[in-house]
Coordinates of C-alpha atoms in Angstrom, one line a residue:
X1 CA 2.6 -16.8 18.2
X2 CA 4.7 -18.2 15.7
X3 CA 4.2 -15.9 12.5
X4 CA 5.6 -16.6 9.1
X5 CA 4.8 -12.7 7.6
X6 CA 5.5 -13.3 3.5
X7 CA 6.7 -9.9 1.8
X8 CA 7.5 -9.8 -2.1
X9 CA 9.3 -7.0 -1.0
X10 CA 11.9 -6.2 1.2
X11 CA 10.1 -4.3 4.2
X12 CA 11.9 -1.0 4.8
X13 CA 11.1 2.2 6.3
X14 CA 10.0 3.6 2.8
X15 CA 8.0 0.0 2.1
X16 CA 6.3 0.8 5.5
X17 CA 3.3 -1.1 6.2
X18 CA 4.9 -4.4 6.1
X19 CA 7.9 -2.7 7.7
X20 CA 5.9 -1.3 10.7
X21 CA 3.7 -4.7 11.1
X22 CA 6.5 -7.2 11.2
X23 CA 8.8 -5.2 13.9
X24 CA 5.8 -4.4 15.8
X25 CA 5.0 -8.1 16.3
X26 CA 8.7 -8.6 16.9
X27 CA 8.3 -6.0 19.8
X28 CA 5.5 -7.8 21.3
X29 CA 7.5 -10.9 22.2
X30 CA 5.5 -12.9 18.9
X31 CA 8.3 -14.9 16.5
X32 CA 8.1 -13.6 13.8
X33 CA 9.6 -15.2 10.2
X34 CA 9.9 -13.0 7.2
X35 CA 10.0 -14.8 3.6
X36 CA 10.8 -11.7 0.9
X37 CA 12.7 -11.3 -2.3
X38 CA 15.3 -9.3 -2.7
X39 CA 16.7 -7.5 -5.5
X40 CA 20.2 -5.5 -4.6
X41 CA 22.8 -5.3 -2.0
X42 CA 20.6 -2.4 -0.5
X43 CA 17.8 -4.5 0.4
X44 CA 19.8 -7.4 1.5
X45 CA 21.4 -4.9 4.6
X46 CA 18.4 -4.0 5.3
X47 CA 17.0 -7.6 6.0
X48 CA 20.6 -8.0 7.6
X49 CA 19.0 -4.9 10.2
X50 CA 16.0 -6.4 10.4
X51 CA 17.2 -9.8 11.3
X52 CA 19.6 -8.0 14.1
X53 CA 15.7 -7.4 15.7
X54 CA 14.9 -10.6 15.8
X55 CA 13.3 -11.4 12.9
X56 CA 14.1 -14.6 11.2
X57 CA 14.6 -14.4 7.8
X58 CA 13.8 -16.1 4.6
X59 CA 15.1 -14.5 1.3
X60 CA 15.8 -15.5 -2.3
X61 CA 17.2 -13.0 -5.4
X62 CA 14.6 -11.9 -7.7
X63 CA 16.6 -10.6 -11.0
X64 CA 14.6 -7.9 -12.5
X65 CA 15.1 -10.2 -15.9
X66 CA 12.9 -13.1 -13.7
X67 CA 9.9 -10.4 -13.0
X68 CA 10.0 -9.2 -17.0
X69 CA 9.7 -13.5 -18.4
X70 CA 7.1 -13.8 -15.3
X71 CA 5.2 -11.2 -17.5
X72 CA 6.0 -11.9 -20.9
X73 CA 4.2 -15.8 -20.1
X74 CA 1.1 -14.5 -18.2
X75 CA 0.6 -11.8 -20.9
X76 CA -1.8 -14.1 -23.2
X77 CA -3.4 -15.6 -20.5
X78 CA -6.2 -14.1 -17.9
X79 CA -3.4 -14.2 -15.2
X80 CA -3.2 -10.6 -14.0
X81 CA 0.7 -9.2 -14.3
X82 CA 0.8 -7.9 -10.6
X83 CA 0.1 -11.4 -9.6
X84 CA 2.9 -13.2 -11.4
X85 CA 5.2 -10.3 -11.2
X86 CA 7.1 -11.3 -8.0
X87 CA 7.2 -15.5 -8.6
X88 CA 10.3 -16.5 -8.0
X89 CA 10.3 -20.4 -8.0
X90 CA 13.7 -20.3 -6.0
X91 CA 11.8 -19.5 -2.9
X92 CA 9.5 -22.3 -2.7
X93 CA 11.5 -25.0 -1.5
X94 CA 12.8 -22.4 1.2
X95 CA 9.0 -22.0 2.3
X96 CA 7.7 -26.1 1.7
X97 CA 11.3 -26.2 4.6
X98 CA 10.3 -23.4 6.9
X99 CA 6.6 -24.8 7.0
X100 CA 7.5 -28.8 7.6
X101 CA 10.3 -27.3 10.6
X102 CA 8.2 -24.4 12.4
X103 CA 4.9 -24.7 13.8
X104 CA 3.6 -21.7 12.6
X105 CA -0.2 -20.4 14.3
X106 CA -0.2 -18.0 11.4
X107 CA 0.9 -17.1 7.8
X108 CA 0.4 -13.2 6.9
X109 CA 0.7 -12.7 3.1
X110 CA 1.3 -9.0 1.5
X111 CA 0.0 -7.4 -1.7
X112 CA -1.5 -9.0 -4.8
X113 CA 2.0 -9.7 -6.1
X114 CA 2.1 -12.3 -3.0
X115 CA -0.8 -13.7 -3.3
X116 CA 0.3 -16.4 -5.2
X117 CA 2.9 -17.5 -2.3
X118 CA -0.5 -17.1 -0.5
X119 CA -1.9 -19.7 -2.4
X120 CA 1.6 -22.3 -2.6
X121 CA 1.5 -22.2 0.7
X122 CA -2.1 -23.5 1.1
X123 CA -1.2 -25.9 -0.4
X124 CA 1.7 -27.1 1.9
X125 CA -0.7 -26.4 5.4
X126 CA -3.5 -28.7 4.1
X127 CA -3.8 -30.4 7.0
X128 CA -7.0 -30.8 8.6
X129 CA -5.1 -32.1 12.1
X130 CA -3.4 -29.0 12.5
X131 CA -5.6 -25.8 10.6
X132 CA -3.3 -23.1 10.3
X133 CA -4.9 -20.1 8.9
X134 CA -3.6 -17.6 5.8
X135 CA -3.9 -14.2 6.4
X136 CA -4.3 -12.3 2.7
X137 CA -3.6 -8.5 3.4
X138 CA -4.2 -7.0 -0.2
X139 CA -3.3 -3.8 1.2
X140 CA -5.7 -1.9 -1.6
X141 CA -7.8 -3.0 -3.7
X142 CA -5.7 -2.8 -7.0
X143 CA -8.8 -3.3 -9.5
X144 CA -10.5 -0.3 -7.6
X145 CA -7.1 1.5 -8.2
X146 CA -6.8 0.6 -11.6
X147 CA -10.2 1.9 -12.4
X148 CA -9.2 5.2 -12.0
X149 CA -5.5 5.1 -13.4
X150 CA -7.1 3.7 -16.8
X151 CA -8.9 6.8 -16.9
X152 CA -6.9 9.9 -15.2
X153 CA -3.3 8.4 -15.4
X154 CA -0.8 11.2 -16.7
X155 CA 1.5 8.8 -17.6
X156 CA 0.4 7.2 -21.0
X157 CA 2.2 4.0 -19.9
X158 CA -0.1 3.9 -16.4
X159 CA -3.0 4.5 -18.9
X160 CA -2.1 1.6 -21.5
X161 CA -0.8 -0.7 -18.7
X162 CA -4.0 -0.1 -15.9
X163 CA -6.2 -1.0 -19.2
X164 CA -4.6 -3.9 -20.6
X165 CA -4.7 -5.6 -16.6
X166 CA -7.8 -4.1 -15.4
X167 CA -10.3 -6.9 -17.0
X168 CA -8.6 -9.8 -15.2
X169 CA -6.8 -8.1 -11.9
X170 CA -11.2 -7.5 -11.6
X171 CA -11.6 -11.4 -12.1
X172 CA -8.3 -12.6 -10.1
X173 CA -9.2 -10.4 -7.1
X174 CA -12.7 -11.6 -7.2
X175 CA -11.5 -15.1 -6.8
X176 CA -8.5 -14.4 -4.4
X177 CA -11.0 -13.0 -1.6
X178 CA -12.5 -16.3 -1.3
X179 CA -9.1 -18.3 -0.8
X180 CA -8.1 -17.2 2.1
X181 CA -9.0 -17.3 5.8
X182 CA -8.8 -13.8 5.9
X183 CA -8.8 -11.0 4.3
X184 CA -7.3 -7.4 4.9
X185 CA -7.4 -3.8 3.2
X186 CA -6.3 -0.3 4.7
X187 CA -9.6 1.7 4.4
X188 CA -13.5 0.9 3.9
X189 CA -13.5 1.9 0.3
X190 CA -11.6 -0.5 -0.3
X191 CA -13.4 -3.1 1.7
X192 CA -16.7 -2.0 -0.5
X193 CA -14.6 -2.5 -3.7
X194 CA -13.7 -5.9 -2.7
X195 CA -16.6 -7.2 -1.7
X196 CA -18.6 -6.1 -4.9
X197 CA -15.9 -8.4 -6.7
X198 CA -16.0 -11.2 -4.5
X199 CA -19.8 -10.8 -5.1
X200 CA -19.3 -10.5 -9.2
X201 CA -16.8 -13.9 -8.7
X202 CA -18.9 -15.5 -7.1
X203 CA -22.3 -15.3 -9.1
X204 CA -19.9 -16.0 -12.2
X205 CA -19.7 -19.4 -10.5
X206 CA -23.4 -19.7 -9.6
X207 CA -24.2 -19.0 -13.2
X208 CA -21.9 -21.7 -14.4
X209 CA -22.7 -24.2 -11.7
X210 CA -26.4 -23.6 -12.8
X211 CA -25.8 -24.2 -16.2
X212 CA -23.6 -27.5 -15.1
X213 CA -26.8 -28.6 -12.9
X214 CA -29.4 -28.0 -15.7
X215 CA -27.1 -30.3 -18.4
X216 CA -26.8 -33.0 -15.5
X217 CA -30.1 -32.5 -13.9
X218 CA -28.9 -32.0 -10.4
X219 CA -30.6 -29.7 -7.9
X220 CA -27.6 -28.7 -5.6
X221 CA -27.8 -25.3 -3.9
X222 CA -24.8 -23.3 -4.0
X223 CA -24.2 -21.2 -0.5
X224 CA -23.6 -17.8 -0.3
X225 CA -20.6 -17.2 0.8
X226 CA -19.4 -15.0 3.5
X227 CA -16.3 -13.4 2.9
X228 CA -13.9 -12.1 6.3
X229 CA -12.5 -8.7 5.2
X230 CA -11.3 -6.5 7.7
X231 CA -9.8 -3.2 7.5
X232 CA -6.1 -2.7 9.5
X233 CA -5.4 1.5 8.5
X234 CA -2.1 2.4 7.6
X235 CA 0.0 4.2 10.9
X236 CA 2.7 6.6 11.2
X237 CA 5.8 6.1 13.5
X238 CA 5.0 8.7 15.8
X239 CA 8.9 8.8 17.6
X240 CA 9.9 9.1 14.6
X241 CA 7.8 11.5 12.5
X242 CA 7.9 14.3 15.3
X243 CA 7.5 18.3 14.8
X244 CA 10.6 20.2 15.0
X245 CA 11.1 23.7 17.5
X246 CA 12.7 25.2 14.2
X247 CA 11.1 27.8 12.1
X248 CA 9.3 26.7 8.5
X249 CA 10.8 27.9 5.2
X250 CA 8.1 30.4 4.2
X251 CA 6.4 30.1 1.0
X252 CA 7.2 26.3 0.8
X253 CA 4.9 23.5 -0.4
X254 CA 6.3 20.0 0.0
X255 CA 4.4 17.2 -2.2
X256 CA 6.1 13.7 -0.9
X257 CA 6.3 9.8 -2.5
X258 CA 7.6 7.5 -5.2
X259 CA 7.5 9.4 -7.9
X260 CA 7.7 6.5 -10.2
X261 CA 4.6 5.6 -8.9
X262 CA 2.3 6.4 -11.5
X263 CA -0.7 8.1 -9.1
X264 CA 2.4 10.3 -7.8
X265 CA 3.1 11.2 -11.3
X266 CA -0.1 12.3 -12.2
X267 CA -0.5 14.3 -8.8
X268 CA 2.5 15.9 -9.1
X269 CA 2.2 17.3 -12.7
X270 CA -1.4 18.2 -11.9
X271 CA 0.3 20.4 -8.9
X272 CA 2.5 22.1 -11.3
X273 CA 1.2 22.6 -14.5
X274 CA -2.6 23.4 -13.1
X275 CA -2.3 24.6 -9.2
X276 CA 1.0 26.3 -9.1
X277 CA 0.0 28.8 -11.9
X278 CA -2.7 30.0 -9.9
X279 CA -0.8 30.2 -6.8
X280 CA 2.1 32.2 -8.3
X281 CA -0.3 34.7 -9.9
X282 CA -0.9 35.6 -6.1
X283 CA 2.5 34.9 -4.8
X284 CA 4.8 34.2 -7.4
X285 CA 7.9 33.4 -4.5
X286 CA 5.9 30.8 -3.8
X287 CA 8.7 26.9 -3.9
X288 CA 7.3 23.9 -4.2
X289 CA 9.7 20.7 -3.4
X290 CA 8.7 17.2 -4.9
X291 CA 10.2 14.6 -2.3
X292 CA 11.1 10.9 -3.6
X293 CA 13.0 8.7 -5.2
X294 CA 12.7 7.7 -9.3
X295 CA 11.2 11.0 -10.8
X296 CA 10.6 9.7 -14.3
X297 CA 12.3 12.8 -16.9
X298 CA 8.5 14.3 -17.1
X299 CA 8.9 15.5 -13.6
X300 CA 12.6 16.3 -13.9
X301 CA 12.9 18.8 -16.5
X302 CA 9.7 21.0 -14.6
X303 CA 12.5 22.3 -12.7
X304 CA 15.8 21.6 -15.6
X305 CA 13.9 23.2 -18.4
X306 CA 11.2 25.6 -17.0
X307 CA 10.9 26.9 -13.8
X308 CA 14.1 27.6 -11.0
X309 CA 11.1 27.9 -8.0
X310 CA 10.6 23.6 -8.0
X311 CA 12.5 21.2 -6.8
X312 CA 12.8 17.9 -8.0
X313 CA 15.1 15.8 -5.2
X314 CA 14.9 11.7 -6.1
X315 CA 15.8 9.9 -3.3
X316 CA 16.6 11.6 0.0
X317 CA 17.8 9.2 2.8
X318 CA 15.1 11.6 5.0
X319 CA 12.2 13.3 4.5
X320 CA 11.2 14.4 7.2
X321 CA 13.4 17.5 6.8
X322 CA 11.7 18.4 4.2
X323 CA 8.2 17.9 5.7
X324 CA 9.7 19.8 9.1
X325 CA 10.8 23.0 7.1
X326 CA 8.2 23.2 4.5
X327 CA 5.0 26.0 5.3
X328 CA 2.3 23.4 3.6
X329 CA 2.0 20.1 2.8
X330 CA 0.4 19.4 -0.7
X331 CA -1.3 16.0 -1.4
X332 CA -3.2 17.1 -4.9
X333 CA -4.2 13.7 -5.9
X334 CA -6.1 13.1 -8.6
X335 CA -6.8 9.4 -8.2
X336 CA -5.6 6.6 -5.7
X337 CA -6.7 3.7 -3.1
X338 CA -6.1 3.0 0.4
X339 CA -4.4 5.4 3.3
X340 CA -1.9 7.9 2.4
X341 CA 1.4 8.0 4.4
X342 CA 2.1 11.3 2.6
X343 CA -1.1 12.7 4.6
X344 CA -0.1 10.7 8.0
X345 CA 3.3 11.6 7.6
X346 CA 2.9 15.6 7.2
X347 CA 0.2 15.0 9.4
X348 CA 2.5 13.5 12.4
X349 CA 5.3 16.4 11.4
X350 CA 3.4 19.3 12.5
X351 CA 2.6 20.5 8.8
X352 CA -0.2 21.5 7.9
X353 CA -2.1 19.7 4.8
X354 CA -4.3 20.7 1.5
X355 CA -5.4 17.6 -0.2
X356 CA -7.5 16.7 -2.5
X357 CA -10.8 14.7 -1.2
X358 CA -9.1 11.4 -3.0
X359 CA -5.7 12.0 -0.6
X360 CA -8.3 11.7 2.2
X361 CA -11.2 9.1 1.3
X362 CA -9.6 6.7 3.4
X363 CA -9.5 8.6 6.3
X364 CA -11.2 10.1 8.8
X365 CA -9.5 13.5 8.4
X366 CA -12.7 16.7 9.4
X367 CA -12.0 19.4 6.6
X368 CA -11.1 22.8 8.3
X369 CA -10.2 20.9 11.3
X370 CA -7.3 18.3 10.8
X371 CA -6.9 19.5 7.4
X372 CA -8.0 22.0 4.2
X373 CA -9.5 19.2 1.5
X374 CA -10.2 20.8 -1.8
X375 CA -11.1 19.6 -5.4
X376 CA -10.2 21.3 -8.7
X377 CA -6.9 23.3 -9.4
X378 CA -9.2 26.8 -8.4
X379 CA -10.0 25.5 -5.1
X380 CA -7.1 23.9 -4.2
X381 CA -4.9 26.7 -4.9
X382 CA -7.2 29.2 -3.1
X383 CA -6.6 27.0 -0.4
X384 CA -3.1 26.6 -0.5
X385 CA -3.2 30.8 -0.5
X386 CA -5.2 31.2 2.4
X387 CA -2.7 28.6 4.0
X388 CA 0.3 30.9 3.7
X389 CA -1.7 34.3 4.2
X390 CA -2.3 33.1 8.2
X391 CA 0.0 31.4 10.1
X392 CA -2.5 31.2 13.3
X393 CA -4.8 28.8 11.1
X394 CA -1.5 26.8 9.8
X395 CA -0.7 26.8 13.7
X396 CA -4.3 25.0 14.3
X397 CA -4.6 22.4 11.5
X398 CA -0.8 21.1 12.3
X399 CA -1.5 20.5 15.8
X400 CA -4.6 18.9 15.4
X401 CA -3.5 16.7 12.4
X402 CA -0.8 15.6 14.7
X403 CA -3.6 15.3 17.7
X404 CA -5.7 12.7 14.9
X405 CA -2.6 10.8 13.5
X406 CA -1.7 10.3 18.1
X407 CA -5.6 9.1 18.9
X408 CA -6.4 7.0 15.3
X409 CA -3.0 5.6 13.0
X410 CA -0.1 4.8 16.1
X411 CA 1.2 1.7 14.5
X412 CA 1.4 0.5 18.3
X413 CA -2.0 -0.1 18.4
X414 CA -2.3 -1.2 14.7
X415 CA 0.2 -4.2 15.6
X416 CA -2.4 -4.3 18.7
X417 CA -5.2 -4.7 16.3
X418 CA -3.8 -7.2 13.9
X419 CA -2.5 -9.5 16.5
X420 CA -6.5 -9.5 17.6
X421 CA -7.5 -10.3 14.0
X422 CA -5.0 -13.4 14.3
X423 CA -5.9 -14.7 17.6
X424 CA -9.8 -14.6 15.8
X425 CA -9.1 -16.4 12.7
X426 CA -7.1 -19.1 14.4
X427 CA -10.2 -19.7 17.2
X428 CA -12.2 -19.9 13.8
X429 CA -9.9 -22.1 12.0
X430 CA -10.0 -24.6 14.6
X431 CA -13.5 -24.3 15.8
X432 CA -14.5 -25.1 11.9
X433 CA -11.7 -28.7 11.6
X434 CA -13.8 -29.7 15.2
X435 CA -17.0 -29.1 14.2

């Protein structure tokens, strides 16, 4: 198939999902055109590594000053942020070219910030002779995410922001699920919290289309729409995240992610101002090692100002050291969407994991089993102790969380799986132009 896979990222091993997808399909012998923005020399050698794959590329500069006048216009209107956030009009011609010169089967596009490439390029394929079908993969369902950020968010700018977007990311993800051919999230919860708004959209419109009928005294049905969502799971890399033969630090937790995320930011201080005390009333040796790039100061000075036992790294250029020497992996979340790669990543390491039952919602992970899954700071810490007091039952749950990562999230099969979804929406797609 030809595939034109739109990013407003640059894919890279941390950006994974789109990473993961659009070398897989590479792999399997499919053509495969990336469009992306990118924003420093960093990201433009690593499209220069992915194009030595492959992959063709299509790439325009998004200034950071181009994002911030993207928001400042949509801020009075009812246009979600996230969804104008990545618009760069510079790319646009580059797409209207690639589109008129490549018969693509497919377009794939990533993430509510892409959405409205999503929607440009519908507007270029509009031909009924030749149907080619848009892919949407919202990845999570941001309203859903929102939701709980508004409320739990330990960063008072993720609590102002989440609030001030919530209202209309609800209403523009609505609407967006019943633009495109397709639709695609990483876990069932999030297919749930989709549909419920593409319900709420939709009745919005039969209400006013009633009202519109009633003044003009037509009669007109309106159909209920059935929207395509289905859900494509986050993988793991399974040559790449491997166990290692070496012994584990003892008395190491390892908590992993962009910790200028605000979810991670929240999880992270949760760990240590609530768990850790618990923990180190027990075992007060007890390290824990907070993995990722762009700790805000908050996180920072735990370790600067307060305590010599954590670690705050920023960027690492690998963390799977980290996840191979540490005892237990910690995913204490207190709120997020979709599948966690911190879980599938410890998971496919060897380490064994204690998260939280949000970490895991997504998943299909058996409590005592693949994993310990505990909520509050008094269980999760009791947890975390009987973790390090028995190394046969850390033994068990990190070979059979690497067992469950092997049989259900091998991005092999994943690609496997999407390439099916595409082969179905283009039979549909040209089934519907000849009836």
């Amino acid at each position: 198939m030809y595939i034109l896979f739109l990013v407003p990222y640059v894919p890279t091993p941390i950006r994974t999902r789109p990473y993961n997808l659009t070398r897989g399909l590479a792999a399997r012998g499919h053509r495969v055109t990336l469009a992306t923005l990118w924003q420093d020399e960093e990201e433009r050698a690593a499209l220069e590594r992915l194009e030595e794959e492959g992959i063709h590329i299509i790439a325009a500069y998004l200034p950071r000053g181009r994002s911030l006048w993207n928001c400042l216009r949509a801020l009075p209107t009812r246009t979600p942020l996230q969804a104008v956030y990545c618009w760069q009009p510079a790319l646009a011609p580059l797409l209207q070219h690639a589109t008129r010169n490549t018969p693509y089967d497919i377009i794939h596009v990533e993430h509510l910030r892409g959405a409205r490439y999503g929607l440009y390029l519908k507007s270029l394929i509009s031909n009924p002779q030749s149907p080619i079908p848009v892919v949407w993969d919202s990845v999570d369902c941001i309203s859903y995410l929102f939701e709980q950020a508004a409320a739990r968010s330990g960063s008072l700018f993720g609590r102002w922001i989440t609030r001030l977007e919530l209202g209309r990311t609800r209403r523009y993800e609505g609407w967006l699920v019943g633009q495109f051919d397709q639709v695609l999230v990483t876990s069932g919860v999030d297919k749930v919290a989709l549909e419920g708004l593409a319900r709420s959209s939709e009745s919005a419109r039969q209400r006013s289309s009633e009202l519109a009928r009633q003044r003009s005294s037509e009669s007109a049905s309106i159909p209920n729409t059935q929207y395509p969502i289905s859900v494509l799971p986050n993988g793991v890399a399974l040559d790449y995240f491997t166990p290692s033969v070496e012994p584990r630090q003892p008395d190491t937790l390892v908590f992993t992610g962009k910790m200028s995320y605000h979810a991670n930011i929240t999880a992270a201080l949760y760990l240590v101002e609530e768990i850790m005390p618990i923990v180190w009333a027990q075992r007060p040796q007890v390290r824990v090692w907070i993995v990722g790039k762009d700790p805000p100061r908050q996180l920072q000075s735990c370790t600067a100002e307060n305590d010599p036992r954590i670690t705050v790294t920023g960027t690492v250029p690998d963390i799977r050291p980290y996840l191979r020497q540490a005892t237990v992996s910690v995913v204490p979340l207190v709120y997020g969407a979709g599948s966690q790669f911190k879980v599938l990543e410890a998971m496919a390491c060897g380490t064994p994991v204690v998260a939280t039952p949000q970490a895991v919602s997504a998943l299909d992970v058996v409590n005592g089993e693949h994993a310990l899954v505990a909520e509050g700071p008094q269980a999760f810490a009791a947890a975390v102790l009987r973790l390090l007091d028995d190394a046969a039952l850390r033994q068990a749950l990190g070979q059979a969380g690497r067992r469950y990562v092997e049989q259900h999230h091998d991005w092999r099969e994943i690609v496997e799986r999407l390439e099916g979804i595409y082969k179905e929406a283009i039979v549909r797609e040209r089934s519907q132009e000849d009836a």
